[in-house]
Coordinates of C-alpha atoms in Angstrom, one line a residue:
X422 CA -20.5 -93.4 33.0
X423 CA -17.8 -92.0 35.6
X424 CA -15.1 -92.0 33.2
X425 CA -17.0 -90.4 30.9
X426 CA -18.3 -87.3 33.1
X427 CA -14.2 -86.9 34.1
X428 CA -13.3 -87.1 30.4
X429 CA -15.9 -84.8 29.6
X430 CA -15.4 -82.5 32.6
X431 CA -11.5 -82.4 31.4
X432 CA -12.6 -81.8 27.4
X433 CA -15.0 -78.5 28.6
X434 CA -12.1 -77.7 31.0
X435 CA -9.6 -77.7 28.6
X436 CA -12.0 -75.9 26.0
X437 CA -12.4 -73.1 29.2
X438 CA -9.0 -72.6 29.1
X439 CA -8.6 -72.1 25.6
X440 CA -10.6 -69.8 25.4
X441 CA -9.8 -67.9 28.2
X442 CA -6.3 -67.9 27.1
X443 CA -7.8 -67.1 23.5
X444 CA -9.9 -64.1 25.1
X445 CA -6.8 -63.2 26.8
X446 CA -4.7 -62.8 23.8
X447 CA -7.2 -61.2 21.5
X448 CA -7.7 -58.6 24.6
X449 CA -3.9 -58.4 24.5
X450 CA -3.8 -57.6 20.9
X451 CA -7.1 -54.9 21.6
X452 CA -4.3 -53.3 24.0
X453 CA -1.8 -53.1 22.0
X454 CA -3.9 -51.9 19.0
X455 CA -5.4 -49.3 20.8
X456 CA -2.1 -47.9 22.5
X457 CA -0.7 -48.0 18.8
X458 CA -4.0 -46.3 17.5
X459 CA -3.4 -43.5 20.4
X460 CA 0.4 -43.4 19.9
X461 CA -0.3 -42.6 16.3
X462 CA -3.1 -40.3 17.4
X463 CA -0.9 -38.3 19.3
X464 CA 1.6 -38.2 16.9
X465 CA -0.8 -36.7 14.5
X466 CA -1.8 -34.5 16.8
X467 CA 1.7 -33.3 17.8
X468 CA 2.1 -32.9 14.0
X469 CA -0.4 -31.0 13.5
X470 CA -0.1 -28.5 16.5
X471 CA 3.9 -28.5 15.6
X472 CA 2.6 -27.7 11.7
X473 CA -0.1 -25.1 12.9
X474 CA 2.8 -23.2 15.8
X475 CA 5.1 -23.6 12.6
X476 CA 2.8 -21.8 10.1
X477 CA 1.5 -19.1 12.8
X478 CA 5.9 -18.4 13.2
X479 CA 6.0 -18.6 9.4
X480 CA 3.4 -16.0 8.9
X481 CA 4.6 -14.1 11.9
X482 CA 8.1 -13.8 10.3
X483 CA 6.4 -13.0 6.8
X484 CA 4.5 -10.1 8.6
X485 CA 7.7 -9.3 10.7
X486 CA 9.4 -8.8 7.4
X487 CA 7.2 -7.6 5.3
X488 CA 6.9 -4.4 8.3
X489 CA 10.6 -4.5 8.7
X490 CA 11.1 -4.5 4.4
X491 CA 8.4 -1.4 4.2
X492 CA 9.8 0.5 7.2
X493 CA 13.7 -0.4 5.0
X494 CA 12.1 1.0 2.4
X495 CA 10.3 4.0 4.5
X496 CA 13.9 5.2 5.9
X497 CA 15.8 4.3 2.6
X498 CA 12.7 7.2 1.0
X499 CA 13.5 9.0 4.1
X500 CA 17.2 9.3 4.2
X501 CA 17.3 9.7 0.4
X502 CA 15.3 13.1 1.3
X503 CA 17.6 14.3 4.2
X504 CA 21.1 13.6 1.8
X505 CA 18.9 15.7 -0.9
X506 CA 17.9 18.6 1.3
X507 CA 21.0 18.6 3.3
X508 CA 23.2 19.2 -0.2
X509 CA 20.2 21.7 -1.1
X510 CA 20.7 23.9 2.0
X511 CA 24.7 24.0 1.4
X512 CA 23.6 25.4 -2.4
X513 CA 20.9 28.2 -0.6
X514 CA 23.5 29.2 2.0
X515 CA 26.6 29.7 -0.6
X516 CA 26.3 33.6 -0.8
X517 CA 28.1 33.6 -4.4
X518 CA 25.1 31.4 -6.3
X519 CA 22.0 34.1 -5.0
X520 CA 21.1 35.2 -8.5
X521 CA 21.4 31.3 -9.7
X522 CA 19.2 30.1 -7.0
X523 CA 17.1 33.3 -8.3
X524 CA 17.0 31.9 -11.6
X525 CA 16.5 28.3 -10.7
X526 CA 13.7 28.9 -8.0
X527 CA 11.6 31.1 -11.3
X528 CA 12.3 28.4 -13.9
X529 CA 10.6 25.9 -11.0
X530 CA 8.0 28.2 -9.7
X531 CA 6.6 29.6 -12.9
X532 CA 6.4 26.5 -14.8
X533 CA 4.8 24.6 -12.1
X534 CA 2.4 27.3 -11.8
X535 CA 1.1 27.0 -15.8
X536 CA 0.6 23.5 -15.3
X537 CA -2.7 22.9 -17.7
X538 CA -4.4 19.7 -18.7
X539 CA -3.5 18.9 -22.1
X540 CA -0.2 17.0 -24.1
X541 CA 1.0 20.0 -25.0
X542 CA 1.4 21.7 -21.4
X543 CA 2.3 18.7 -20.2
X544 CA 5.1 18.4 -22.8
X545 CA 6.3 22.2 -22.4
X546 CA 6.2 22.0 -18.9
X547 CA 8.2 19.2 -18.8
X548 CA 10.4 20.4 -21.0
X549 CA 11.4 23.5 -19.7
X550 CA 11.3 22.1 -16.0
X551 CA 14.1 19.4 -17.4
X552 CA 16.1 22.4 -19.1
X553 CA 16.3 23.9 -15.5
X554 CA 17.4 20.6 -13.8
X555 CA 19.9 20.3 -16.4
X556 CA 20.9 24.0 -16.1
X557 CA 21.5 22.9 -12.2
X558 CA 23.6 20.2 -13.2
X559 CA 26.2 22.1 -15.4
X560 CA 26.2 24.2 -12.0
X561 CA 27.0 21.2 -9.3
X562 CA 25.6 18.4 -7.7
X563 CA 24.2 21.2 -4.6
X564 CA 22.1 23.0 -7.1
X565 CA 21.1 19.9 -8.6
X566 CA 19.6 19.1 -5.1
X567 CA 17.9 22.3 -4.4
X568 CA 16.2 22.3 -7.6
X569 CA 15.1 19.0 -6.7
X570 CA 13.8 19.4 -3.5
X571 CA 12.2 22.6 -4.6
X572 CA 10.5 20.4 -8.0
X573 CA 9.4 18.0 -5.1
X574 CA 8.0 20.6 -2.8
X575 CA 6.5 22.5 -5.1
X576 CA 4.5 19.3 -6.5
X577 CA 3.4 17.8 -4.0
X578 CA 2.5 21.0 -2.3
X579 CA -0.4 21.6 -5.7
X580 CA -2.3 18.2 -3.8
X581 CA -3.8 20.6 -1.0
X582 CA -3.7 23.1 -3.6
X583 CA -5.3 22.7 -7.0
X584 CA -5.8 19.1 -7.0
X585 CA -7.6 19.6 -3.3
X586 CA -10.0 22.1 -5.2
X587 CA -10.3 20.2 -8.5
X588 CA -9.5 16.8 -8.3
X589 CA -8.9 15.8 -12.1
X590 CA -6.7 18.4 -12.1
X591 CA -3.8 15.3 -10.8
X592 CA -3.6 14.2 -14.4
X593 CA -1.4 17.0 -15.6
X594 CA 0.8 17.5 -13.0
X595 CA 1.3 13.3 -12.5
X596 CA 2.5 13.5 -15.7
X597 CA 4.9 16.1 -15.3
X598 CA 6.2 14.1 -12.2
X599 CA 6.8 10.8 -13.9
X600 CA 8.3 12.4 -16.8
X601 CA 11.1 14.0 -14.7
X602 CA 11.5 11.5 -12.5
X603 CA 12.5 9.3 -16.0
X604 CA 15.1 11.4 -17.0
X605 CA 16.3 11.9 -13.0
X606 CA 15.4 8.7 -11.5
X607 CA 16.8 10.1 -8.2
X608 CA 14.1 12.5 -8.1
X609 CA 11.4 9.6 -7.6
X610 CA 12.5 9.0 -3.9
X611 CA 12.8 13.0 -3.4
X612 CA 9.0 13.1 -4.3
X613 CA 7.9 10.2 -2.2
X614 CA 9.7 11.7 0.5
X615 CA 7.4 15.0 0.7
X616 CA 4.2 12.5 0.1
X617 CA 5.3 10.6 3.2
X618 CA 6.3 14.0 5.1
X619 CA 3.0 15.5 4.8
X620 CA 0.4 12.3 4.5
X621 CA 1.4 9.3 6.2
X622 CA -1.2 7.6 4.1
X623 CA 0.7 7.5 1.0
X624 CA 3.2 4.8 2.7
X625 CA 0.6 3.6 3.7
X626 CA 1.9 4.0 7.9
X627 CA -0.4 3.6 10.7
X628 CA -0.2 5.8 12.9
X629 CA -0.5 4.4 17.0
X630 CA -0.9 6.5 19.6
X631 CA 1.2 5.9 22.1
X632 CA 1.1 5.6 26.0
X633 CA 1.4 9.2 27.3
X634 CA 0.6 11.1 24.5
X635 CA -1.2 13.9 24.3
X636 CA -4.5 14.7 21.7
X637 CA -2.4 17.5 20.3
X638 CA 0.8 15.7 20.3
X639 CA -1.0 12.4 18.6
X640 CA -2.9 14.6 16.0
X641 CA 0.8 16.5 15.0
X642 CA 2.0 12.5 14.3
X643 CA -1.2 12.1 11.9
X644 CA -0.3 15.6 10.4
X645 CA -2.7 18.1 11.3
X646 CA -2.7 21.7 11.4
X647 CA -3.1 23.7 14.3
X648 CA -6.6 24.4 14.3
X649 CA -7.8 22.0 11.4
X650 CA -11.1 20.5 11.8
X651 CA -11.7 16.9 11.0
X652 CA -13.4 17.4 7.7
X653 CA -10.7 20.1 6.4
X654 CA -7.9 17.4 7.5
X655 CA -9.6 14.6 5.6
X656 CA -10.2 16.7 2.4
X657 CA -6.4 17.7 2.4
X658 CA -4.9 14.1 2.6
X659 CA -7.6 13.3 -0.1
X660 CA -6.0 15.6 -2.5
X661 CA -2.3 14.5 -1.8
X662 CA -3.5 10.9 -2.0
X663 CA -5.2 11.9 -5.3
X664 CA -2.3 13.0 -6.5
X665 CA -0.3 10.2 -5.4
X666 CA -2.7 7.3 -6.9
X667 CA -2.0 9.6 -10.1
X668 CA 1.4 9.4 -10.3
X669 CA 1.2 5.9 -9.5
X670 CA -1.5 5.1 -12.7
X671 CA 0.4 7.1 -15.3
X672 CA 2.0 5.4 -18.0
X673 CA 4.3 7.2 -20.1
X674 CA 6.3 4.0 -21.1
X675 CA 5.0 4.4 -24.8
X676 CA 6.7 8.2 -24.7
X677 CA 10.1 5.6 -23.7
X678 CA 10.0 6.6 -20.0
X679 CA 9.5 4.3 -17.2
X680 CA 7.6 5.3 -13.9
X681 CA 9.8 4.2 -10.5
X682 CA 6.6 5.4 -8.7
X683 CA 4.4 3.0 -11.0
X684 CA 1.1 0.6 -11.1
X685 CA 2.9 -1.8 -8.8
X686 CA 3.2 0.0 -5.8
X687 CA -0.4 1.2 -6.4
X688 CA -1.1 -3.0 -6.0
X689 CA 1.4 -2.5 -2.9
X690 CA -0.6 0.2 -1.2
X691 CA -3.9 -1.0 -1.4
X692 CA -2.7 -4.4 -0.4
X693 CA -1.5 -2.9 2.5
X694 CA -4.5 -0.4 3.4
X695 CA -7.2 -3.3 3.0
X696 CA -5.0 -5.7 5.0
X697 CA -4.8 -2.9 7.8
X698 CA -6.9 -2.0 10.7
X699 CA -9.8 0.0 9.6
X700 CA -10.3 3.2 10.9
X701 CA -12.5 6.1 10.2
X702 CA -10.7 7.7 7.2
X703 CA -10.2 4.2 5.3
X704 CA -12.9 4.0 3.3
X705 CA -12.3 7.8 2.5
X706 CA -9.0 6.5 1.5
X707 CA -10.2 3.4 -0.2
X708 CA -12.4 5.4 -2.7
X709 CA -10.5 8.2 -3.3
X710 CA -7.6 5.6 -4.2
X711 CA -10.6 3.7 -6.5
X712 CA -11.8 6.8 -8.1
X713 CA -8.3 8.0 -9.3
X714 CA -6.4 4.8 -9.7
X715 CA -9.1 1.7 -10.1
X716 CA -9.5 1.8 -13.6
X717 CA -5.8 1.0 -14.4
X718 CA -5.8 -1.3 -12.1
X719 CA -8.5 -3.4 -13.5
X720 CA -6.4 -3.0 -16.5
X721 CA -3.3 -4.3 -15.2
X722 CA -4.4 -7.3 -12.7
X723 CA -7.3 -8.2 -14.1
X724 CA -9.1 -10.8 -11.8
X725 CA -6.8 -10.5 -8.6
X726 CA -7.9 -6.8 -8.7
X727 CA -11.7 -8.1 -8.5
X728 CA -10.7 -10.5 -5.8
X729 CA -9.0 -7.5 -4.0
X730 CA -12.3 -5.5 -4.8
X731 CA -14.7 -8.3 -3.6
X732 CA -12.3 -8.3 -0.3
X733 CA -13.4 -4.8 0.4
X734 CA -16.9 -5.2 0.2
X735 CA -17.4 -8.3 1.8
X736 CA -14.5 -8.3 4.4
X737 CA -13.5 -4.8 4.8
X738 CA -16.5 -2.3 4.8
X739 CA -18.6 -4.9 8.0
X740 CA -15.2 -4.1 9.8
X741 CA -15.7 -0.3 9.4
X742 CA -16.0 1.4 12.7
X743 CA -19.5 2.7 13.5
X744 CA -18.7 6.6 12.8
X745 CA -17.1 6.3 9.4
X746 CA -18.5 8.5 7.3
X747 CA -21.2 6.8 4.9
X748 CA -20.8 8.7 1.6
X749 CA -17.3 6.6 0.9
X750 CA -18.8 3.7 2.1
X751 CA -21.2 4.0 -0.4
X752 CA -19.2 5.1 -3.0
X753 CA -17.1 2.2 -2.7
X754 CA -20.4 -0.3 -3.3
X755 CA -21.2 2.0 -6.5
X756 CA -17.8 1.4 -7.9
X757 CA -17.7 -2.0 -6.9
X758 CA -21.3 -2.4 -9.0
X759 CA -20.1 -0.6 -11.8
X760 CA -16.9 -2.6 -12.3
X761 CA -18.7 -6.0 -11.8
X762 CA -20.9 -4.7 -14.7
X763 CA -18.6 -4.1 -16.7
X764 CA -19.2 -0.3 -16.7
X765 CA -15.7 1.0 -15.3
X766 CA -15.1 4.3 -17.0
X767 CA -11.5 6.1 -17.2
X768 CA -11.3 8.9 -14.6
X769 CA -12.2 12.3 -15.6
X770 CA -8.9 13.8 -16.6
X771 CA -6.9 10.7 -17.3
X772 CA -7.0 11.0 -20.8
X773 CA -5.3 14.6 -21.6
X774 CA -6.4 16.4 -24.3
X775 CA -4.2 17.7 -27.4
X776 CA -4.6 20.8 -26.3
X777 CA -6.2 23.3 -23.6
X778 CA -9.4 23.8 -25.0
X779 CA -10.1 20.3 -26.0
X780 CA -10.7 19.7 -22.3
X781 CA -14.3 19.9 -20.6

């Protein structure tokens, strides 16, 4: 019976050790799993913090050069101007061409002036403004750059003139633009230069103010006029801007001209303004941008123009600050509505009529 409780003893003994050793391994191998199931942890977590630093510096550097490619393209519009007005002032100070510059500054002026909405003013104007660039360019490459300038000026002057007062009015005198600036591509940057001059909205450019500066210094930078009010600076950018989203909808390519200042840098610009920090005048610049140039828009991109436009309400207008005005606010909603009805109607003007009195 002795030998039997050893032997015994010695079996469960044995059997202890086993599994001891057994428990030992298997809590060896739970180690070694779990420090490979953390190691790989980690990993993936270093991976995905690496990916997420290396998308946040991807879309850093996008941003970076997207602002560096649109300021490029700012001081390429910029310095295009300068090298246009600086040849233009050696043409007004050469004594010996006063009665040309005379004659040039009448054939700008009064045709300009007799801008009407219909085909047929559009067509004579454009004609005769044409005959007088071409009249500058038998002359020299100076008086080719006055007239210019002065075509430009004189243009984009009529958006805080009759397009301020009458907004359809931009039609006509987009029109004119686009079809000059086919048969003198050159004079496309000349004209986006006094847009940018007058309305930094047009690049679209926002406008900081920075450390130091005065209210009167900050409100020059946004370009107001000594002693303009709010309301009577708002109503002038909204007429150059109208006049700009004109320019930018028109479509003369079935007349064989192409617009350099076309429907794609309309997509760029509201890209830009809806992407941008809100501020008090952006829905003012939203809608008037909508009004003018929405309906060839939808025309053009179709359903990333309703994905821009569901953007605005749903992402943009909540981010409005507090004392924006409400009428553009609301505006926006009603065009929204009416597009997602399928209700979008061509601005009034956009379609010119044959002749004068064909338009009401």
């Amino acid at each position: 019976d002795r030998f039997k409780r050893l032997y015994s003893e010695r079996i469960q003994e044995h059997q202890d050790r086993q599994r001891d050793l057994q428990e030992e391994k298997e809590k060896q191998q739970r180690l070694v799993a779990e420090k490979a199931q953390k190691e790989a942890e980690d990993k993936k977590e270093r991976e995905r913090t690496q990916a997420a630093r290396d998308a946040a510096q991807k879309k850093k550097q996008l941003r970076a050069a997207r602002v560096k490619a649109k300021e490029e393209e700012y001081l390429g519009v910029i310095r295009a101007l300068e090298d246009i007005q600086s040849k233009a002032e050696v043409f007004k100070n050469d004594t010996s061409m006063s009665k040309v510059r005379l004659q040039l500054k009448k054939g700008v002026n009064l045709n300009i002036n007799q801008i009407a909405a219909s085909q047929k003013q559009v067509q004579r104007i454009s004609t005769a403004l044409k005959s007088t660039l071409d009249e500058a360019s038998r002359i020299s490459p100076e008086a080719v750059a006055f007239t210019e300038n002065l075509i430009a000026d004189r243009l984009v002057a009529e958006g805080q003139g009759q397009v301020m007062l009458h907004l359809h009015s931009a039609f006509p005198i987009a029109a004119v633009a686009v079809f000059l600036t086919g048969q003198y591509p050159q004079l496309a940057n000349v004209i986006l230069g006094h847009f940018y001059k007058v309305c930094p909205y047009t690049i679209p450019r926002q406008v900081h103010r920075l450390k130091g500066q005065t209210e009167d210094e900050y409100r020059t930078a946004l370009g107001y006029l000594d002693g303009e009010t709010t309301d009577q600076y708002y109503e002038r950018m909204v007429g150059y801007l109208s006049l700009y989203s004109a320019i930018m909808q028109t479509d003369l390519s079935a007349f064989g001209t192409r617009n350099p200042i076309g429907i794609e840098r309309a997509w760029t610009w509201l890209a830009k303004t809806v992407n941008g920090k809100t501020r008090r005048i952006t829905a003012t610049l939203i809608i008037t941008f909508l009004e003018i140039c929405g309906y060839e828009m939808h025309r053009t991109y179709r359903l990333q123009f309703s994905k821009l436009l569901k953007l605005i309400l749903n992402q943009l207008i909540p981010t409005l600050p507090s004392d924006s005005p409400p009428g553009p606010t609301t505006r926006i909603v009603v065009f929204a509505e009416e597009y997602a009805r399928g209700k979008l109607e061509p601005p009034k003007g956009k379609r010119l009529p044959q002749r004068d009195l064909e338009f009401t």
